[in-house]
Coordinates of C-alpha atoms and ligand atoms in Angstrom, one line a residue:
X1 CA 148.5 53.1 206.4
X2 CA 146.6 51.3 203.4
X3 CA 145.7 52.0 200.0
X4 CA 143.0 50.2 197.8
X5 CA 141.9 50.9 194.5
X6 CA 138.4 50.3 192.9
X7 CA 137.3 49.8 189.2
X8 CA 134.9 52.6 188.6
X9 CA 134.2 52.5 184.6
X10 CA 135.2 52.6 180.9
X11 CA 136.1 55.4 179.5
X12 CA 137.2 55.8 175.9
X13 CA 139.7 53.0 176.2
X14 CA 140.9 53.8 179.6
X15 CA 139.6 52.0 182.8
X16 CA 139.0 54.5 185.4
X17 CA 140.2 53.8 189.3
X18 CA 139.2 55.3 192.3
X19 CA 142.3 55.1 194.8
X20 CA 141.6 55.2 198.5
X21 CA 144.9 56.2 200.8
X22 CA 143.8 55.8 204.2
X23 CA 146.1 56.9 206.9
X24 CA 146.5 55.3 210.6
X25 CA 144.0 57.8 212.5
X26 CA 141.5 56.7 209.3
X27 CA 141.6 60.0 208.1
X28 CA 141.4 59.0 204.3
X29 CA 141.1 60.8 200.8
X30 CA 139.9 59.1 197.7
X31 CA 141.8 60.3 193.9
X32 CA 140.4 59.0 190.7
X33 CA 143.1 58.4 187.5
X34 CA 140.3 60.7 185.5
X35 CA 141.4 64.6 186.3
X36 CA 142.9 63.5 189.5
X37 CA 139.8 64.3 191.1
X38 CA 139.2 64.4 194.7
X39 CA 135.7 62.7 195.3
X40 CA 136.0 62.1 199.1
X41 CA 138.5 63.1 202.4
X42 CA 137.1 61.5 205.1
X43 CA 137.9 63.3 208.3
X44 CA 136.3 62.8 212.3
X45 CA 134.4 65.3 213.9
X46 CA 135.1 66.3 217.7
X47 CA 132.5 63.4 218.3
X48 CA 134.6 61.0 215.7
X49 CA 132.4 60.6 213.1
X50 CA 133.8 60.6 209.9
X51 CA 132.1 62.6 207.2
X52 CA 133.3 63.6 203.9
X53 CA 134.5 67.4 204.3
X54 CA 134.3 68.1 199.9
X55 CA 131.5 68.2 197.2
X56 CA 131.2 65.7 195.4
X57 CA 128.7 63.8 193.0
X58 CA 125.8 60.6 193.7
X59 CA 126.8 58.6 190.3
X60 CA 130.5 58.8 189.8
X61 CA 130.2 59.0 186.1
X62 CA 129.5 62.3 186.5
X63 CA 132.7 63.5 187.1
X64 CA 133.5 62.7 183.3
X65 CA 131.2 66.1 182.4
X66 CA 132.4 67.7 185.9
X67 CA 131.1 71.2 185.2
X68 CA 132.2 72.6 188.0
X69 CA 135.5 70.9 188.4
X70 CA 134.6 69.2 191.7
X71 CA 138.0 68.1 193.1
X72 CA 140.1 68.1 189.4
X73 CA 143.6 69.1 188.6
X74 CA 143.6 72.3 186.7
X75 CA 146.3 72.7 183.6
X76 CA 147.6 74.4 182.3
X77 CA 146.8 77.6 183.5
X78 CA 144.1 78.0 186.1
X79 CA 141.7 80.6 186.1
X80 CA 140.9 82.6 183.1
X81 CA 143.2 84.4 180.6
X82 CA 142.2 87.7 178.8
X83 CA 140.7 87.2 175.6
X84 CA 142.7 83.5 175.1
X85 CA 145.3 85.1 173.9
X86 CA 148.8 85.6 174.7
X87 CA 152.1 86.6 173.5
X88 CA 155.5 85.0 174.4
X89 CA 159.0 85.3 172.9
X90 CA 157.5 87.5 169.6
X91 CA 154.8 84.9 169.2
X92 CA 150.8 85.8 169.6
X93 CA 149.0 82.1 171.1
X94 CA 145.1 81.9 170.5
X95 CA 144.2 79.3 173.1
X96 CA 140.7 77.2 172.5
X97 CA 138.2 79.8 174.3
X98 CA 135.5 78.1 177.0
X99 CA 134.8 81.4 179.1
X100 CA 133.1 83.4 177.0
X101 CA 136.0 85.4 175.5
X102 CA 138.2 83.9 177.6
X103 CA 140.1 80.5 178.3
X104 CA 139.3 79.1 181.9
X105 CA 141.3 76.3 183.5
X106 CA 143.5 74.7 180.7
X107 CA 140.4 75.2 177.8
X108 CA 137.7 72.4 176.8
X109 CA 139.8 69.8 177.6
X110 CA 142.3 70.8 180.6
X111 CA 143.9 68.4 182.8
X112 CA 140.8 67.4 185.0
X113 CA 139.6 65.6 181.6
X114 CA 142.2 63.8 180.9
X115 CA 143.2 60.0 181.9
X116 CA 146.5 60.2 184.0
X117 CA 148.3 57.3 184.9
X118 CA 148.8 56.5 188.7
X119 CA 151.3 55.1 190.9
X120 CA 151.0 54.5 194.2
X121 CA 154.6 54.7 196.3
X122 CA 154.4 53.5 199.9
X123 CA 156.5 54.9 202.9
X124 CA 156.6 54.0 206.3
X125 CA 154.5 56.9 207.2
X126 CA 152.7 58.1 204.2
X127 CA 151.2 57.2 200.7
X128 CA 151.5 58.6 197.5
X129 CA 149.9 58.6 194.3
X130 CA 152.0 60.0 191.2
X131 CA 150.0 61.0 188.6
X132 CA 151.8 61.9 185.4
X133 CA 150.3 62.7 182.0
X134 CA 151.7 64.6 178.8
X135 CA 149.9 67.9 177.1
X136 CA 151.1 67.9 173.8
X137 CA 152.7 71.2 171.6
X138 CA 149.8 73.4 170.6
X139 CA 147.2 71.7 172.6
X140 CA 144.2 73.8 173.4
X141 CA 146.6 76.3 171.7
X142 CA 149.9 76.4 174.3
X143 CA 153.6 75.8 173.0
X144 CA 156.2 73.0 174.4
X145 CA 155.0 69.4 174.9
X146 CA 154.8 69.1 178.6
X147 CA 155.1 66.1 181.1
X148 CA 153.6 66.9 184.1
X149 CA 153.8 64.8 187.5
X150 CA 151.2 65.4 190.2
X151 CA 151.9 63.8 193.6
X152 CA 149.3 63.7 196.4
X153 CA 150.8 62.3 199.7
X154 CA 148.8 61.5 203.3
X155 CA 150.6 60.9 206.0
X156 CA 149.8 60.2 209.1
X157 CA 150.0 63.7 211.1
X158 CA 147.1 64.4 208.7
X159 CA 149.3 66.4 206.2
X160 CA 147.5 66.0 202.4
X161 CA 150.1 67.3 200.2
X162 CA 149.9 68.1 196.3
X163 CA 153.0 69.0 194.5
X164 CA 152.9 69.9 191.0
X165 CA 156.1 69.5 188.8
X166 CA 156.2 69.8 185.0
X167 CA 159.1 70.5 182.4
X168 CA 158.7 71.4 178.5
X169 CA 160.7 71.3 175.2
X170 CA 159.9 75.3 174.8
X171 CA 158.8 78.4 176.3
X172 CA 155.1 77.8 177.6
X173 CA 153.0 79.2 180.3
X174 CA 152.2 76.4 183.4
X175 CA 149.8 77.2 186.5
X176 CA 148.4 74.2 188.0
X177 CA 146.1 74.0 191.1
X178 CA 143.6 71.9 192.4
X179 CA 140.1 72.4 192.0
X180 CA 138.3 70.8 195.9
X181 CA 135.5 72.8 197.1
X182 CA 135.6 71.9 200.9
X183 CA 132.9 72.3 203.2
X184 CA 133.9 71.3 207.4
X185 CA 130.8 70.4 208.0
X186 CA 130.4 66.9 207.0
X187 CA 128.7 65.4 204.0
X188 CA 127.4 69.3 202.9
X189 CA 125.2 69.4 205.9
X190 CA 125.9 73.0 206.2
X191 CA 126.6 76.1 203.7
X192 CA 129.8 77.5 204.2
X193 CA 128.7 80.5 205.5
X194 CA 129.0 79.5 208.6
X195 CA 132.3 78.1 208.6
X196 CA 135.3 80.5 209.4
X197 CA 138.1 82.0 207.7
X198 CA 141.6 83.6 208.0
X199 CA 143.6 84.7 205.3
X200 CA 146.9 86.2 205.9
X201 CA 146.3 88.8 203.2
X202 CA 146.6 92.6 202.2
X203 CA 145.3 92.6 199.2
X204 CA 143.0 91.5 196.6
X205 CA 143.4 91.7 192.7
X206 CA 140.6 93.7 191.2
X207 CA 138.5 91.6 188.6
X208 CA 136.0 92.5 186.4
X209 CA 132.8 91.0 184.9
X210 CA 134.0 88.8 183.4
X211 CA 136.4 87.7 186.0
X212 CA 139.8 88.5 184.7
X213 CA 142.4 90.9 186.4
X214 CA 142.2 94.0 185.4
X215 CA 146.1 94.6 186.6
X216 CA 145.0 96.9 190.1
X217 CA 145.4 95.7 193.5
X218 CA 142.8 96.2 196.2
X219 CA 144.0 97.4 199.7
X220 CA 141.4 94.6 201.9
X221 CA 141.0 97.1 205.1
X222 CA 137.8 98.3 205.0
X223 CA 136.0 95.5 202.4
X224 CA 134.5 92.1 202.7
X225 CA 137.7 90.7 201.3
X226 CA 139.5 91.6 205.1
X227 CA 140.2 88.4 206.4
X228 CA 143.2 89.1 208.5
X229 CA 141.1 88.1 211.7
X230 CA 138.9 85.2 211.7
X231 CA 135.7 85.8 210.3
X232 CA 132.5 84.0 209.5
X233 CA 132.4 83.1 205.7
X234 CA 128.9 84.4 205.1
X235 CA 129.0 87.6 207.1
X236 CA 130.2 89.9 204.2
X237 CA 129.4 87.3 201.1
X238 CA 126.2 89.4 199.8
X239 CA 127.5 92.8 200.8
X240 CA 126.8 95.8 198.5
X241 CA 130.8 95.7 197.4
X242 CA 131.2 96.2 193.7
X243 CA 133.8 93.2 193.5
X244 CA 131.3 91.1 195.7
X245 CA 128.3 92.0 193.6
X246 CA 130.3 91.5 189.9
X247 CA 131.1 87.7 191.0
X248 CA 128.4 87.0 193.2
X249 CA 129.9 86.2 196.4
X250 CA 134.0 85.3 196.3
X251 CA 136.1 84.8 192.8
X252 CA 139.6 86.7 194.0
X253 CA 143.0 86.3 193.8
X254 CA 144.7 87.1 197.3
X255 CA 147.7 87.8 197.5
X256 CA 149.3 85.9 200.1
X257 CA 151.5 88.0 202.5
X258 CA 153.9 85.2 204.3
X259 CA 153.0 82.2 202.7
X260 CA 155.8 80.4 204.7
X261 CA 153.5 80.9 207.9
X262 CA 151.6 77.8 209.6
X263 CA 148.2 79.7 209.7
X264 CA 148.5 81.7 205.8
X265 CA 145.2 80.1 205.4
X266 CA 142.7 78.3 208.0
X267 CA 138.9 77.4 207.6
X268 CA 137.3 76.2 210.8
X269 CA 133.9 74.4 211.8
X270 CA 132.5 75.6 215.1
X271 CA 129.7 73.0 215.4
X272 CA 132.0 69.7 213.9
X273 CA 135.2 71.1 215.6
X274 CA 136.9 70.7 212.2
X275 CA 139.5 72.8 211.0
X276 CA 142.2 72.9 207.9
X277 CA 145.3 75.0 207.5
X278 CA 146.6 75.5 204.0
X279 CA 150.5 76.1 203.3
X280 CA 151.9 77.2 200.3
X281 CA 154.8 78.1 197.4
X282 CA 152.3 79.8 195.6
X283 CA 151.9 83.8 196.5
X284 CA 148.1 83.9 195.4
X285 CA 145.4 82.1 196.2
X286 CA 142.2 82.6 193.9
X287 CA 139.3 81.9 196.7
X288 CA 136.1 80.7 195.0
X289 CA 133.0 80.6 197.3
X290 CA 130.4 78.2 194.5
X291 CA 128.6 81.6 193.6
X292 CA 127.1 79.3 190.9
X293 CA 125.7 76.0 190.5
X294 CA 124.6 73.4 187.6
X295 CA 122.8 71.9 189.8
X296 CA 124.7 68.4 189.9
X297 CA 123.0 65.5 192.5
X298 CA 125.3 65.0 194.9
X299 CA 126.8 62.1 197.2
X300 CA 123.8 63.1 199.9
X301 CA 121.1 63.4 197.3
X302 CA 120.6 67.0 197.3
X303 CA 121.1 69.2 194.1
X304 CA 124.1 71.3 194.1
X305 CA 123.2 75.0 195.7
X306 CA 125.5 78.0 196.1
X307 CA 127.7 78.0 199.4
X308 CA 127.7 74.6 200.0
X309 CA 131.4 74.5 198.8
X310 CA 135.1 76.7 199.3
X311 CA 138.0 76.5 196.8
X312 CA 141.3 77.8 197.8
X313 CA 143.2 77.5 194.5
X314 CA 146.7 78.2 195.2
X315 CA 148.1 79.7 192.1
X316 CA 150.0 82.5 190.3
X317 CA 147.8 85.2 189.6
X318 CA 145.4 84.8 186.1
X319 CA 146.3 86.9 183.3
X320 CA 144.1 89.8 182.8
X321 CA 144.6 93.3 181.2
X322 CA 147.3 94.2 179.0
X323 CA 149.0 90.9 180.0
X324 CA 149.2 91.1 183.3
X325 CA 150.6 88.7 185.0
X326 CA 151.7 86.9 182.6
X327 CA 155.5 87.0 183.6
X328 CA 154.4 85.0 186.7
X329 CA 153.5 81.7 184.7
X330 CA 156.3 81.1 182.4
X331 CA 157.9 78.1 182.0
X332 CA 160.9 78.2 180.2
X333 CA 162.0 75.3 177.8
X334 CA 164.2 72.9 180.3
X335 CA 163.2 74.6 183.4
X336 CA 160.8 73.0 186.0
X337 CA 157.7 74.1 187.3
X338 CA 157.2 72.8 191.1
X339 CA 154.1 74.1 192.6
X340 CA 153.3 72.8 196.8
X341 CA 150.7 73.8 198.3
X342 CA 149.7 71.1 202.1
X343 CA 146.4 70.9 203.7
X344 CA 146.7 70.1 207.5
X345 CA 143.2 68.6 208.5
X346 CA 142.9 68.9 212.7
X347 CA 140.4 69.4 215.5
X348 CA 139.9 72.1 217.9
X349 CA 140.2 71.5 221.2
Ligands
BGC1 C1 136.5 80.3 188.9 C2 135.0 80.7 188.8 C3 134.3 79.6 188.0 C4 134.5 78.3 188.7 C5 133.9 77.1 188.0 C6 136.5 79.0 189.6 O1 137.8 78.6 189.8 O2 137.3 81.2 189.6 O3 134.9 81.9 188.1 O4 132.9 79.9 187.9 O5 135.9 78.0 188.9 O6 134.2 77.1 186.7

């Protein structure tokens, strides 16, 4: 196994690195100390060529901006919260708003913006990086300073894992996930559509326009959201559903049945012979299919377009309706937060 590191640029008063962890089957994944993006996993295809499998940009300044949060850690909470507002222990929070009406993904400055610093611990069979960085009381309006600690490890059955850990001096609310759109075909030669999906999932939470949970689950039989046997990606992505046609495609949180089963989640490639299983803690996972673009140049020189990217952000539900949810991400002052979630990268036979 080996790990390098690159200078990439200046920014503010921080130098930003792009680490490289490359394992011994040169499967490899590439983490910068901005956001903790994810610009690059290098994986072989069944005719060993190694392609990137996630989206990423040409210049890599441009993952300062990041609209889209290609590849970032997302903090505190991830996804959006009702109206920015909650209330915990008597209090009423206004959080910073950047959805509309609602805060999405930690607010204007959430932890893909900010500078973490990185540590890279060796073992005889994997690498990690720790990443740790502090959110401070009140910040984009949450109580309790928090230190966070983010730990991707590769190892060398091909295992990428991210664990999330973070502990606070109050009551606060914590739901970190990872932000990778991945796409099995190999440097975004294909739109997802293609690709194929299982979820081990019964349900859906119902979301409404403007993307929050309205508090009702949604029985999958029947709908595009039924991926309980494998199915094409694209088959059901511009169906007539109301859910489908509200976000455009995919924006749900599914709510994972057994999520200590191998095959909870697995995306496969037909044509590269690709394939990734996700494991996780979390019970949800909030599957978000790029039903929009801002048109960023990417790392093969086309423009960003819909479906050319999947994110499985493994989470606790976001809080929608009357509070909803909100129970779930709770961090109480001196307990800790540990969130898992392992991505298995393989080939079919
Ligand atoms: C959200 C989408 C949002 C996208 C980019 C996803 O995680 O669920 O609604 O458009 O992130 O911000």
């Amino acid at each position: 196994m080996e790990v390098y590191k690159e200078f990439v640029l200046k920014y503010k008063e921080s130098d930003i690195y792009l680490y490289t962890i490359k394992n011994d089957n040169e499967i490899s994944i590439s983490v910068l100390n901005y956001g903790g993006i994810i610009t690059r996993i290098l994986t072989p295809d069944k005719n060993k060529k190694f392609e990137n499998i996630v989206v990423g940009f040409k210049d890599i300044k441009d993952y300062i901006k990041n609209p889209s949060y290609f590849g970032a850690i997302i903090g505190r909470t991830a996804g959006r919260i009702y109206k920015g507002e909650f209330k915990l222990n008597k209090n009423t929070y206004i959080l910073s708003k950047n959805y509309e009406n609602n805060q999405g993904h930690g607010g204007n400055i959430g932890f893909d913006k900010k500078v973490w610093d990185l540590n890279v611990v060796k073992y005889k069979d994997k690498i990690s990086l720790q990443l740790k960085s502090k959110s401070y009381h009140m910040e984009e309006g949450y109580p309790g300073n928090l230190d966070m600690v983010v730990t991707y490890t590769l190892d060398n059955n091909n295992n990428l894992s991210i664990v999330y850990e973070a502990t606070s001096d109050e009551d606060t609310l914590v739901n970190m996930t990872n932000h990778t759109y991945f796409n099995l075909s190999g440097n975004l030669k294909n739109p997802i559509t293609n690709q194929i999906l299982k979820i081990d999932s019964d349900y859906i939470l119902e979301i409404d326009e403007t993307g929050v949970p309205t508090g009702k689950q949604l029985d999958v039989s029947n709908t595009p959201f039924d991926f309980r046997k494998i199915t094409k990606i694209g088959d059901r992505i511009d169906s007539n559903h109301n859910q489908i046609k509200l976000a455009n495609g995919y924006d749900h949180p599914f709510v994972l049945k057994d999520n200590k089963t191998q095959d909870i989640i697995c995306m496969k490639d037909i044509d590269s012979g690709r394939y990734m299983k996700i494991t996780t803690n979390q019970n949800y996972v909030v599957i978000y299919s790029m039903n929009f673009t801002n048109g960023e140049l990417l790392y093969n020189n086309t423009k960003n377009n819909t479906r050319y990217g999947i994110c499985f952000e493994t989470q606790n539900p976001p809080i929608g309706y009357n509070q909803t949810f909100l129970k779930n991400s709770i961090l109480k002052k001196g307990e800790k937060y540990i969130q898992t979630t392992n991505y298995k990268f393989g080939l079919t036979k």
